[in-house]
Amino acid sequence: MNSRFKSIIELGCGTGKNTCFLSEIANKVYAVDFSEGMISKAKEKLNSNNVVFSVADITKKWTYHDISADLIVCNLVLEHIENISFIFSEAFRSLDNGGQFFISELHPFRQYQGKKASFQKGEVTTEIAAFIHHISDFLGAAQSSGFKLKELKEWWHEEDLNKPPRLVTFVFEK
């Protein structure tokens, strides 16, 4: 990938954990999340002139960026979306030619074992609704939208090398 990007769209920025890094490698970052609360926390963490935060539903037409991007980043978001095909078609539409779509998700093998995203508030653990997307679902949605696969990797914690991978990442190119 490039070392400096003209513009990055971050889907599901959450509390801005990755937004800080993205703001250092891009001229402009469009950080989007469905939750106003998450956007508020992200804004508290990061006060940068090159980041535009938006509360938006990425399952609807994307209107929160004013220029095409050369990178779209999506970390641990698509498992919460039932139909990922729309996300891929909007990503393709929103990217410059040669632009890349980076996805990092909980590996479906983990989901087959019943693992889900959750958060803890006090002593209460809340599981977040999740949908299983097989590797072939990602590849099919990408191909149908016009993307080409550049890279697919599986990731383990060092102590879990004999267990199913924790994450899967994809880099698709327009």
GROMACS .gro file of N, CA and C in nm:
model
  522
    1MET      N    1   0.084  -0.118   0.000
    1MET     CA    2   0.000   0.000   0.000
    1MET      C    3   0.088   0.125   0.000
    2ASN      N    4   0.027   0.236  -0.036
    2ASN     CA    5   0.099   0.365  -0.037
    2ASN      C    6   0.146   0.399   0.103
    3SER      N    7   0.242   0.492   0.112
    3SER     CA    8   0.283   0.542   0.242
    3SER      C    9   0.203   0.667   0.279
    4ARG      N   10   0.149   0.737   0.181
    4ARG     CA   11   0.065   0.855   0.205
    4ARG      C   12  -0.055   0.847   0.112
    5PHE      N   13  -0.173   0.874   0.168
    5PHE     CA   14  -0.296   0.865   0.090
    5PHE      C   15  -0.359   1.003   0.077
    6LYS      N   16  -0.422   1.025  -0.038
    6LYS     CA   17  -0.495   1.149  -0.061
    6LYS      C   18  -0.615   1.154   0.032
    7SER      N   19  -0.694   1.046   0.031
    7SER     CA   20  -0.813   1.044   0.115
    7SER      C   21  -0.849   0.902   0.152
    8ILE      N   22  -0.887   0.884   0.279
    8ILE     CA   23  -0.926   0.754   0.333
    8ILE      C   24  -1.068   0.764   0.388
    9ILE      N   25  -1.149   0.664   0.359
    9ILE     CA   26  -1.279   0.650   0.423
    9ILE      C   27  -1.267   0.536   0.523
   10GLU      N   28  -1.298   0.565   0.649
   10GLU     CA   29  -1.295   0.462   0.753
   10GLU      C   30  -1.439   0.428   0.790
   11LEU      N   31  -1.479   0.306   0.756
   11LEU     CA   32  -1.614   0.259   0.788
   11LEU      C   33  -1.616   0.201   0.928
   12GLY      N   34  -1.707   0.247   1.011
   12GLY     CA   35  -1.715   0.195   1.147
   12GLY      C   36  -1.597   0.238   1.231
   13CYS      N   37  -1.576   0.367   1.243
   13CYS     CA   38  -1.457   0.417   1.314
   13CYS      C   39  -1.465   0.394   1.465
   14GLY      N   40  -1.584   0.368   1.517
   14GLY     CA   41  -1.597   0.343   1.660
   14GLY      C   42  -1.543   0.458   1.741
   15THR      N   43  -1.461   0.427   1.840
   15THR     CA   44  -1.407   0.530   1.930
   15THR      C   45  -1.282   0.598   1.874
   16GLY      N   46  -1.248   0.570   1.750
   16GLY     CA   47  -1.134   0.637   1.686
   16GLY      C   48  -1.001   0.570   1.707
   17LYS      N   49  -1.003   0.446   1.754
   17LYS     CA   50  -0.878   0.374   1.782
   17LYS      C   51  -0.785   0.373   1.660
   18ASN      N   52  -0.839   0.347   1.542
   18ASN     CA   53  -0.757   0.344   1.421
   18ASN      C   54  -0.751   0.479   1.350
   19THR      N   55  -0.846   0.567   1.381
   19THR     CA   56  -0.855   0.696   1.313
   19THR      C   57  -0.729   0.780   1.336
   20CYS      N   58  -0.675   0.772   1.455
   20CYS     CA   59  -0.552   0.848   1.487
   20CYS      C   60  -0.440   0.810   1.390
   21PHE      N   61  -0.418   0.681   1.372
   21PHE     CA   62  -0.314   0.634   1.280
   21PHE      C   63  -0.347   0.677   1.137
   22LEU      N   64  -0.472   0.658   1.096
   22LEU     CA   65  -0.511   0.692   0.959
   22LEU      C   66  -0.490   0.840   0.930
   23SER      N   67  -0.514   0.925   1.030
   23SER     CA   68  -0.496   1.070   1.009
   23SER      C   69  -0.350   1.106   0.985
   24GLU      N   70  -0.259   1.021   1.028
   24GLU     CA   71  -0.116   1.046   1.008
   24GLU      C   72  -0.068   1.005   0.869
   25ILE      N   73  -0.145   0.921   0.801
   25ILE     CA   74  -0.101   0.872   0.669
   25ILE      C   75  -0.188   0.922   0.554
   26ALA      N   76  -0.280   1.016   0.585
   26ALA     CA   77  -0.370   1.065   0.480
   26ALA      C   78  -0.385   1.217   0.489
   27ASN      N   79  -0.409   1.277   0.373
   27ASN     CA   80  -0.440   1.420   0.370
   27ASN      C   81  -0.578   1.447   0.429
   28LYS      N   82  -0.672   1.351   0.408
   28LYS     CA   83  -0.809   1.366   0.457
   28LYS      C   84  -0.861   1.229   0.496
   29VAL      N   85  -0.929   1.221   0.612
   29VAL     CA   86  -0.993   1.098   0.658
   29VAL      C   87  -1.140   1.127   0.682
   30TYR      N   88  -1.226   1.047   0.622
   30TYR     CA   89  -1.370   1.051   0.648
   30TYR      C   90  -1.402   0.934   0.738
   31ALA      N   91  -1.422   0.961   0.867
   31ALA     CA   92  -1.445   0.857   0.967
   31ALA      C   93  -1.595   0.849   0.995
   32VAL      N   94  -1.652   0.731   0.970
   32VAL     CA   95  -1.797   0.713   0.974
   32VAL      C   96  -1.833   0.607   1.076
   33ASP      N   97  -1.939   0.633   1.152
   33ASP     CA   98  -1.993   0.531   1.242
   33ASP      C   99  -2.143   0.551   1.256
   34PHE      N  100  -2.212   0.442   1.285
   34PHE     CA  101  -2.357   0.442   1.303
   34PHE      C  102  -2.397   0.505   1.436
   35SER      N  103  -2.306   0.502   1.532
   35SER     CA  104  -2.335   0.543   1.670
   35SER      C  105  -2.284   0.684   1.700
   36GLU      N  106  -2.376   0.772   1.739
   36GLU     CA  107  -2.336   0.907   1.780
   36GLU      C  108  -2.244   0.902   1.901
   37GLY      N  109  -2.269   0.808   1.993
   37GLY     CA  110  -2.186   0.794   2.112
   37GLY      C  111  -2.042   0.759   2.077
   38MET      N  112  -2.025   0.668   1.982
   38MET     CA  113  -1.890   0.630   1.938
   38MET      C  114  -1.819   0.749   1.872
   39ILE      N  115  -1.891   0.820   1.787
   39ILE     CA  116  -1.833   0.937   1.720
   39ILE      C  117  -1.790   1.041   1.824
   40SER      N  118  -1.872   1.062   1.927
   40SER     CA  119  -1.837   1.157   2.033
   40SER      C  120  -1.707   1.118   2.101
   41LYS      N  121  -1.692   0.988   2.132
   41LYS     CA  122  -1.569   0.940   2.195
   41LYS      C  123  -1.449   0.958   2.102
   42ALA      N  124  -1.471   0.931   1.973
   42ALA     CA  125  -1.362   0.948   1.876
   42ALA      C  126  -1.318   1.094   1.868
   43LYS      N  127  -1.415   1.185   1.869
   43LYS     CA  128  -1.383   1.328   1.863
   43LYS      C  129  -1.305   1.373   1.987
   44GLU      N  130  -1.336   1.314   2.102
   44GLU     CA  131  -1.262   1.347   2.225
   44GLU      C  132  -1.115   1.305   2.213
   45LYS      N  133  -1.092   1.191   2.147
   45LYS     CA  134  -0.956   1.138   2.132
   45LYS      C  135  -0.874   1.214   2.030
   46LEU      N  136  -0.940   1.264   1.928
   46LEU     CA  137  -0.868   1.316   1.813
   46LEU      C  138  -0.923   1.451   1.771
   47ASN      N  139  -0.839   1.550   1.772
   47ASN     CA  140  -0.876   1.682   1.723
   47ASN      C  141  -0.780   1.716   1.610
   48SER      N  142  -0.818   1.678   1.491
   48SER     CA  143  -0.730   1.696   1.376
   48SER      C  144  -0.806   1.761   1.262
   49ASN      N  145  -0.744   1.857   1.198
   49ASN     CA  146  -0.808   1.928   1.087
   49ASN      C  147  -0.832   1.841   0.965
   50ASN      N  148  -0.762   1.728   0.956
   50ASN     CA  149  -0.777   1.645   0.836
   50ASN      C  150  -0.875   1.529   0.855
   51VAL      N  151  -0.951   1.529   0.967
   51VAL     CA  152  -1.049   1.423   0.991
   51VAL      C  153  -1.189   1.483   0.995
   52VAL      N  154  -1.279   1.424   0.917
   52VAL     CA  155  -1.420   1.462   0.917
   52VAL      C  156  -1.498   1.344   0.971
   53PHE      N  157  -1.566   1.364   1.085
   53PHE     CA  158  -1.647   1.257   1.145
   53PHE      C  159  -1.791   1.270   1.098
   54SER      N  160  -1.855   1.156   1.071
   54SER     CA  161  -1.995   1.155   1.030
   54SER      C  162  -2.068   1.039   1.096
   55VAL      N  163  -2.189   1.068   1.142
   55VAL     CA  164  -2.279   0.963   1.189
   55VAL      C  165  -2.360   0.922   1.067
   56ALA      N  166  -2.348   0.796   1.027
   56ALA     CA  167  -2.417   0.751   0.905
   56ALA      C  168  -2.437   0.601   0.908
   57ASP      N  169  -2.535   0.557   0.833
   57ASP     CA  170  -2.564   0.415   0.815
   57ASP      C  171  -2.499   0.371   0.684
   58ILE      N  172  -2.395   0.290   0.694
   58ILE     CA  173  -2.322   0.251   0.572
   58ILE      C  174  -2.399   0.151   0.487
   59THR      N  175  -2.516   0.107   0.534
   59THR     CA  176  -2.599   0.018   0.452
   59THR      C  177  -2.692   0.099   0.361
   60LYS      N  178  -2.680   0.232   0.367
   60LYS     CA  179  -2.753   0.323   0.278
   60LYS      C  180  -2.651   0.396   0.191
   61LYS      N  181  -2.698   0.457   0.081
   61LYS     CA  182  -2.607   0.526  -0.012
   61LYS      C  183  -2.512   0.618   0.065
   62TRP      N  184  -2.384   0.608   0.031
   62TRP     CA  185  -2.280   0.685   0.100
   62TRP      C  186  -2.277   0.828   0.048
   63THR      N  187  -2.302   0.923   0.136
   63THR     CA  188  -2.303   1.065   0.097
   63THR      C  189  -2.215   1.150   0.187
   64TYR      N  190  -2.133   1.089   0.270
   64TYR     CA  191  -2.058   1.162   0.372
   64TYR      C  192  -1.917   1.199   0.328
   65HIS      N  193  -1.882   1.177   0.204
   65HIS     CA  194  -1.750   1.219   0.155
   65HIS      C  195  -1.771   1.295   0.026
   66ASP      N  196  -1.688   1.396   0.003
   66ASP     CA  197  -1.709   1.481  -0.114
   66ASP      C  198  -1.612   1.452  -0.229
   67ILE      N  199  -1.518   1.363  -0.207
   67ILE     CA  200  -1.425   1.324  -0.313
   67ILE      C  201  -1.407   1.173  -0.309
   68SER      N  202  -1.358   1.118  -0.419
   68SER     CA  203  -1.330   0.974  -0.417
   68SER      C  204  -1.205   0.949  -0.333
   69ALA      N  205  -1.196   0.828  -0.281
   69ALA     CA  206  -1.086   0.793  -0.191
   69ALA      C  207  -0.988   0.702  -0.262
   70ASP      N  208  -0.866   0.696  -0.210
   70ASP     CA  209  -0.773   0.596  -0.261
   70ASP      C  210  -0.758   0.479  -0.165
   71LEU      N  211  -0.822   0.487  -0.047
   71LEU     CA  212  -0.825   0.375   0.046
   71LEU      C  213  -0.954   0.380   0.127
   72ILE      N  214  -1.019   0.265   0.139
   72ILE     CA  215  -1.132   0.248   0.231
   72ILE      C  216  -1.092   0.140   0.329
   73VAL      N  217  -1.113   0.168   0.458
   73VAL     CA  218  -1.073   0.077   0.566
   73VAL      C  219  -1.198   0.036   0.642
   74CYS      N  220  -1.207  -0.093   0.671
   74CYS     CA  221  -1.323  -0.147   0.741
   74CYS      C  222  -1.274  -0.254   0.840
   75ASN      N  223  -1.275  -0.220   0.970
   75ASN     CA  224  -1.224  -0.311   1.073
   75ASN      C  225  -1.336  -0.359   1.165
   76LEU      N  226  -1.360  -0.489   1.163
   76LEU     CA  227  -1.456  -0.553   1.253
   76LEU      C  228  -1.595  -0.489   1.245
   77VAL      N  229  -1.639  -0.463   1.122
   77VAL     CA  230  -1.766  -0.398   1.098
   77VAL      C  231  -1.862  -0.488   1.020
   78LEU      N  232  -1.813  -0.555   0.917
   78LEU     CA  233  -1.902  -0.628   0.826
   78LEU      C  234  -1.973  -0.745   0.893
   79GLU      N  235  -1.920  -0.797   1.003
   79GLU     CA  236  -1.990  -0.904   1.073
   79GLU      C  237  -2.123  -0.856   1.130
   80HIS      N  238  -2.142  -0.725   1.141
   80HIS     CA  239  -2.265  -0.669   1.195
   80HIS      C  240  -2.364  -0.631   1.085
   81ILE      N  241  -2.330  -0.660   0.961
   81ILE     CA  242  -2.413  -0.625   0.846
   81ILE      C  243  -2.454  -0.753   0.774
   82GLU      N  244  -2.584  -0.769   0.757
   82GLU     CA  245  -2.633  -0.894   0.697
   82GLU      C  246  -2.595  -0.906   0.550
   83ASN      N  247  -2.620  -0.801   0.472
   83ASN     CA  248  -2.593  -0.805   0.328
   83ASN      C  249  -2.470  -0.719   0.297
   84ILE      N  250  -2.358  -0.785   0.275
   84ILE     CA  251  -2.233  -0.710   0.252
   84ILE      C  252  -2.216  -0.666   0.106
   85SER      N  253  -2.298  -0.717   0.016
   85SER     CA  254  -2.283  -0.682  -0.126
   85SER      C  255  -2.296  -0.532  -0.149
   86PHE      N  256  -2.391  -0.467  -0.081
   86PHE     CA  257  -2.410  -0.323  -0.097
   86PHE      C  258  -2.285  -0.247  -0.053
   87ILE      N  259  -2.223  -0.291   0.055
   87ILE     CA  260  -2.102  -0.225   0.105
   87ILE      C  261  -1.993  -0.230  -0.002
   88PHE      N  262  -1.978  -0.346  -0.064
   88PHE     CA  263  -1.877  -0.360  -0.169
   88PHE      C  264  -1.908  -0.271  -0.289
   89SER      N  265  -2.035  -0.263  -0.329
   89SER     CA  266  -2.068  -0.181  -0.446
   89SER      C  267  -2.046  -0.032  -0.416
   90GLU      N  268  -2.080   0.012  -0.295
   90GLU     CA  269  -2.055   0.152  -0.258
   90GLU      C  270  -1.905   0.180  -0.245
   91ALA      N  271  -1.831   0.085  -0.193
   91ALA     CA  272  -1.686   0.102  -0.183
   91ALA      C  273  -1.626   0.116  -0.322
   92PHE      N  274  -1.668   0.032  -0.414
   92PHE     CA  275  -1.616   0.038  -0.551
   92PHE      C  276  -1.648   0.174  -0.613
   93ARG      N  277  -1.772   0.220  -0.593
   93ARG     CA  278  -1.815   0.349  -0.647
   93ARG      C  279  -1.735   0.465  -0.587
   94SER      N  280  -1.696   0.451  -0.461
   94SER     CA  281  -1.631   0.561  -0.388
   94SER      C  282  -1.479   0.566  -0.403
   95LEU      N  283  -1.421   0.465  -0.464
   95LEU     CA  284  -1.275   0.459  -0.479
   95LEU      C  285  -1.228   0.514  -0.613
   96ASP      N  286  -1.110   0.574  -0.611
   96ASP     CA  287  -1.041   0.608  -0.736
   96ASP      C  288  -1.001   0.479  -0.806
   97ASN      N  289  -0.978   0.485  -0.937
   97ASN     CA  290  -0.920   0.370  -1.006
   97ASN      C  291  -0.787   0.337  -0.941
   98GLY      N  292  -0.764   0.210  -0.913
   98GLY     CA  293  -0.642   0.168  -0.845
   98GLY      C  294  -0.652   0.179  -0.693
   99GLY      N  295  -0.764   0.234  -0.644
   99GLY     CA  296  -0.785   0.246  -0.499
   99GLY      C  297  -0.804   0.110  -0.434
  100GLN      N  298  -0.781   0.105  -0.303
  100GLN     CA  299  -0.786  -0.022  -0.232
  100GLN      C  300  -0.890  -0.021  -0.121
  101PHE      N  301  -0.948  -0.139  -0.099
  101PHE     CA  302  -1.047  -0.163   0.006
  101PHE      C  303  -0.987  -0.265   0.100
  102PHE      N  304  -0.951  -0.220   0.222
  102PHE     CA  305  -0.891  -0.307   0.323
  102PHE      C  306  -0.999  -0.347   0.423
  103ILE      N  307  -1.012  -0.478   0.444
  103ILE     CA  308  -1.111  -0.532   0.537
  103ILE      C  309  -1.041  -0.622   0.637
  104SER      N  310  -1.074  -0.604   0.764
  104SER     CA  311  -1.027  -0.693   0.870
  104SER      C  312  -1.150  -0.737   0.949
  105GLU      N  313  -1.171  -0.868   0.960
  105GLU     CA  314  -1.290  -0.920   1.027
  105GLU      C  315  -1.255  -1.038   1.115
  106LEU      N  316  -1.341  -1.065   1.212
  106LEU     CA  317  -1.330  -1.187   1.289
  106LEU      C  318  -1.339  -1.304   1.191
  107HIS      N  319  -1.247  -1.397   1.199
  107HIS     CA  320  -1.244  -1.508   1.105
  107HIS      C  321  -1.372  -1.591   1.119
  108PRO      N  322  -1.433  -1.633   1.007
  108PRO     CA  323  -1.555  -1.713   1.017
  108PRO      C  324  -1.536  -1.841   1.098
  109PHE      N  325  -1.416  -1.898   1.099
  109PHE     CA  326  -1.393  -2.018   1.181
  109PHE      C  327  -1.423  -1.990   1.327
  110ARG      N  328  -1.388  -1.870   1.374
  110ARG     CA  329  -1.417  -1.831   1.513
  110ARG      C  330  -1.568  -1.820   1.534
  111GLN      N  331  -1.634  -1.763   1.434
  111GLN     CA  332  -1.779  -1.749   1.445
  111GLN      C  333  -1.848  -1.885   1.446
  112TYR      N  334  -1.797  -1.980   1.367
  112TYR     CA  335  -1.854  -2.115   1.368
  112TYR      C  336  -1.847  -2.174   1.508
  113GLN      N  337  -1.746  -2.131   1.586
  113GLN     CA  338  -1.729  -2.180   1.723
  113GLN      C  339  -1.814  -2.102   1.823
  114GLY      N  340  -1.891  -2.007   1.774
  114GLY     CA  341  -1.979  -1.931   1.862
  114GLY      C  342  -1.922  -1.800   1.913
  115LYS      N  343  -1.803  -1.761   1.867
  115LYS     CA  344  -1.743  -1.635   1.912
  115LYS      C  345  -1.817  -1.518   1.847
  116LYS      N  346  -1.843  -1.414   1.927
  116LYS     CA  347  -1.910  -1.295   1.878
  116LYS      C  348  -1.846  -1.172   1.939
  117ALA      N  349  -1.867  -1.060   1.873
  117ALA     CA  350  -1.822  -0.933   1.930
  117ALA      C  351  -1.907  -0.903   2.053
  118SER      N  352  -1.843  -0.848   2.153
  118SER     CA  353  -1.916  -0.810   2.275
  118SER      C  354  -1.844  -0.695   2.342
  119PHE      N  355  -1.913  -0.631   2.433
  119PHE     CA  356  -1.848  -0.528   2.514
  119PHE      C  357  -1.895  -0.543   2.657
  120GLN      N  358  -1.812  -0.496   2.746
  120GLN     CA  359  -1.840  -0.510   2.889
  120GLN      C  360  -1.860  -0.372   2.949
  121LYS      N  361  -1.969  -0.356   3.022
  121LYS     CA  362  -1.996  -0.232   3.095
  121LYS      C  363  -2.022  -0.272   3.239
  122GLY      N  364  -1.926  -0.239   3.324
  122GLY     CA  365  -1.935  -0.287   3.462
  122GLY      C  366  -1.920  -0.438   3.462
  123GLU      N  367  -2.016  -0.505   3.521
  123GLU     CA  368  -2.011  -0.652   3.525
  123GLU      C  369  -2.100  -0.716   3.420
  124VAL      N  370  -2.161  -0.634   3.335
  124VAL     CA  371  -2.253  -0.685   3.233
  124VAL      C  372  -2.182  -0.694   3.098
  125THR      N  373  -2.185  -0.813   3.038
  125THR     CA  374  -2.130  -0.833   2.904
  125THR      C  375  -2.246  -0.837   2.805
  126THR      N  376  -2.237  -0.755   2.701
  126THR     CA  377  -2.341  -0.750   2.599
  126THR      C  378  -2.284  -0.799   2.467
  127GLU      N  379  -2.349  -0.901   2.410
  127GLU     CA  380  -2.309  -0.948   2.277
  127GLU      C  381  -2.378  -0.863   2.172
  128ILE      N  382  -2.306  -0.836   2.067
  128ILE     CA  383  -2.357  -0.754   1.957
  128ILE      C  384  -2.402  -0.848   1.846
  129ALA      N  385  -2.517  -0.818   1.786
  129ALA     CA  386  -2.569  -0.902   1.677
  129ALA      C  387  -2.463  -0.917   1.569
  130ALA      N  388  -2.447  -1.039   1.521
  130ALA     CA  389  -2.345  -1.067   1.420
  130ALA      C  390  -2.397  -1.167   1.318
  131PHE      N  391  -2.346  -1.156   1.198
  131PHE     CA  392  -2.380  -1.246   1.088
  131PHE      C  393  -2.253  -1.313   1.040
  132ILE      N  394  -2.262  -1.441   1.011
  132ILE     CA  395  -2.146  -1.513   0.960
  132ILE      C  396  -2.134  -1.488   0.810
  133HIS      N  397  -2.017  -1.442   0.770
  133HIS     CA  398  -1.985  -1.428   0.627
  133HIS      C  399  -1.867  -1.519   0.599
  134HIS      N  400  -1.888  -1.614   0.511
  134HIS     CA  401  -1.783  -1.708   0.473
  134HIS      C  402  -1.681  -1.634   0.386
  135ILE      N  403  -1.562  -1.688   0.377
  135ILE     CA  404  -1.458  -1.628   0.291
  135ILE      C  405  -1.514  -1.611   0.149
  136SER      N  406  -1.587  -1.710   0.102
  136SER     CA  407  -1.644  -1.703  -0.033
  136SER      C  408  -1.747  -1.590  -0.046
  137ASP      N  409  -1.814  -1.551   0.063
  137ASP     CA  410  -1.907  -1.437   0.059
  137ASP      C  411  -1.832  -1.308   0.031
  138PHE      N  412  -1.719  -1.289   0.098
  138PHE     CA  413  -1.637  -1.169   0.075
  138PHE      C  414  -1.586  -1.167  -0.069
  139LEU      N  415  -1.532  -1.281  -0.113
  139LEU     CA  416  -1.475  -1.288  -0.248
  139LEU      C  417  -1.583  -1.269  -0.354
  140GLY      N  418  -1.699  -1.328  -0.334
  140GLY     CA  419  -1.809  -1.314  -0.429
  140GLY      C  420  -1.861  -1.172  -0.438
  141ALA      N  421  -1.881  -1.107  -0.323
  141ALA     CA  422  -1.929  -0.968  -0.321
  141ALA      C  423  -1.826  -0.876  -0.387
  142ALA      N  424  -1.699  -0.901  -0.362
  142ALA     CA  425  -1.593  -0.820  -0.422
  142ALA      C  426  -1.592  -0.837  -0.574
  143GLN      N  427  -1.596  -0.960  -0.619
  143GLN     CA  428  -1.591  -0.987  -0.763
  143GLN      C  429  -1.714  -0.929  -0.833
  144SER      N  430  -1.831  -0.944  -0.774
  144SER     CA  431  -1.954  -0.891  -0.833
  144SER      C  432  -1.950  -0.739  -0.846
  145SER      N  433  -1.877  -0.674  -0.758
  145SER     CA  434  -1.868  -0.528  -0.760
  145SER      C  435  -1.757  -0.477  -0.851
  146GLY      N  436  -1.671  -0.567  -0.897
  146GLY     CA  437  -1.563  -0.527  -0.988
  146GLY      C  438  -1.424  -0.527  -0.926
  147PHE      N  439  -1.414  -0.563  -0.797
  147PHE     CA  440  -1.284  -0.565  -0.731
  147PHE      C  441  -1.200  -0.685  -0.772
  148LYS      N  442  -1.071  -0.668  -0.759
  148LYS     CA  443  -0.975  -0.779  -0.773
  148LYS      C  444  -0.908  -0.800  -0.638
  149LEU      N  445  -0.891  -0.926  -0.600
  149LEU     CA  446  -0.825  -0.958  -0.474
  149LEU      C  447  -0.675  -0.938  -0.489
  150LYS      N  448  -0.617  -0.856  -0.402
  150LYS     CA  449  -0.471  -0.838  -0.401
  150LYS      C  450  -0.407  -0.922  -0.293
  151GLU      N  451  -0.475  -0.937  -0.178
  151GLU     CA  452  -0.414  -1.008  -0.066
  151GLU      C  453  -0.522  -1.061   0.028
  152LEU      N  454  -0.499  -1.182   0.078
  152LEU     CA  455  -0.583  -1.243   0.181
  152LEU      C  456  -0.490  -1.303   0.285
  153LYS      N  457  -0.510  -1.267   0.412
  153LYS     CA  458  -0.424  -1.321   0.519
  153LYS      C  459  -0.511  -1.364   0.637
  154GLU      N  460  -0.462  -1.465   0.707
  154GLU     CA  461  -0.525  -1.509   0.831
  154GLU      C  462  -0.429  -1.478   0.945
  155TRP      N  463  -0.484  -1.441   1.061
  155TRP     CA  464  -0.402  -1.393   1.172
  155TRP      C  465  -0.435  -1.470   1.300
  156TRP      N  466  -0.329  -1.509   1.372
  156TRP     CA  467  -0.339  -1.580   1.498
  156TRP      C  468  -0.266  -1.502   1.605
  157HIS      N  469  -0.307  -1.521   1.731
  157HIS     CA  470  -0.222  -1.482   1.843
  157HIS      C  471  -0.112  -1.586   1.851
  158GLU      N  472   0.005  -1.545   1.893
  158GLU     CA  473   0.120  -1.636   1.899
  158GLU      C  474   0.090  -1.762   1.980
  159GLU      N  475   0.017  -1.749   2.089
  159GLU     CA  476  -0.012  -1.865   2.174
  159GLU      C  477  -0.125  -1.952   2.118
  160ASP      N  478  -0.189  -1.910   2.009
  160ASP     CA  479  -0.302  -1.983   1.952
  160ASP      C  480  -0.274  -2.042   1.814
  161LEU      N  481  -0.149  -2.069   1.784
  161LEU     CA  482  -0.115  -2.114   1.649
  161LEU      C  483  -0.178  -2.247   1.611
  162ASN      N  484  -0.218  -2.327   1.709
  162ASN     CA  485  -0.283  -2.456   1.680
  162ASN      C  486  -0.435  -2.447   1.685
  163LYS      N  487  -0.487  -2.326   1.689
  163LYS     CA  488  -0.632  -2.303   1.693
  163LYS      C  489  -0.673  -2.231   1.565
  164PRO      N  490  -0.804  -2.221   1.539
  164PRO     CA  491  -0.847  -2.146   1.420
  164PRO      C  492  -0.799  -2.002   1.426
  165PRO      N  493  -0.775  -1.941   1.309
  165PRO     CA  494  -0.728  -1.803   1.307
  165PRO      C  495  -0.827  -1.710   1.376
  166ARG      N  496  -0.775  -1.603   1.433
  166ARG     CA  497  -0.861  -1.505   1.500
  166ARG      C  498  -0.922  -1.408   1.399
  167LEU      N  499  -0.841  -1.360   1.306
  167LEU     CA  500  -0.885  -1.259   1.209
  167LEU      C  501  -0.854  -1.303   1.067
  168VAL      N  502  -0.928  -1.244   0.974
  168VAL     CA  503  -0.897  -1.257   0.832
  168VAL      C  504  -0.892  -1.116   0.775
  169THR      N  505  -0.793  -1.089   0.690
  169THR     CA  506  -0.786  -0.958   0.625
  169THR      C  507  -0.782  -0.976   0.474
  170PHE      N  508  -0.840  -0.879   0.407
  170PHE     CA  509  -0.844  -0.876   0.261
  170PHE      C  510  -0.798  -0.739   0.214
  171VAL      N  511  -0.729  -0.736   0.103
  171VAL     CA  512  -0.705  -0.611   0.031
  171VAL      C  513  -0.758  -0.634  -0.110
  172PHE      N  514  -0.859  -0.555  -0.145
  172PHE     CA  515  -0.916  -0.559  -0.280
  172PHE      C  516  -0.878  -0.431  -0.352
  173GLU      N  517  -0.866  -0.439  -0.484
  173GLU     CA  518  -0.828  -0.322  -0.562
  173GLU      C  519  -0.930  -0.296  -0.671
  174LYS      N  520  -0.959  -0.168  -0.692
  174LYS     CA  521  -1.050  -0.127  -0.799
  174LYS      C  522  -0.972  -0.122  -0.929
   0.00000   0.00000   0.00000
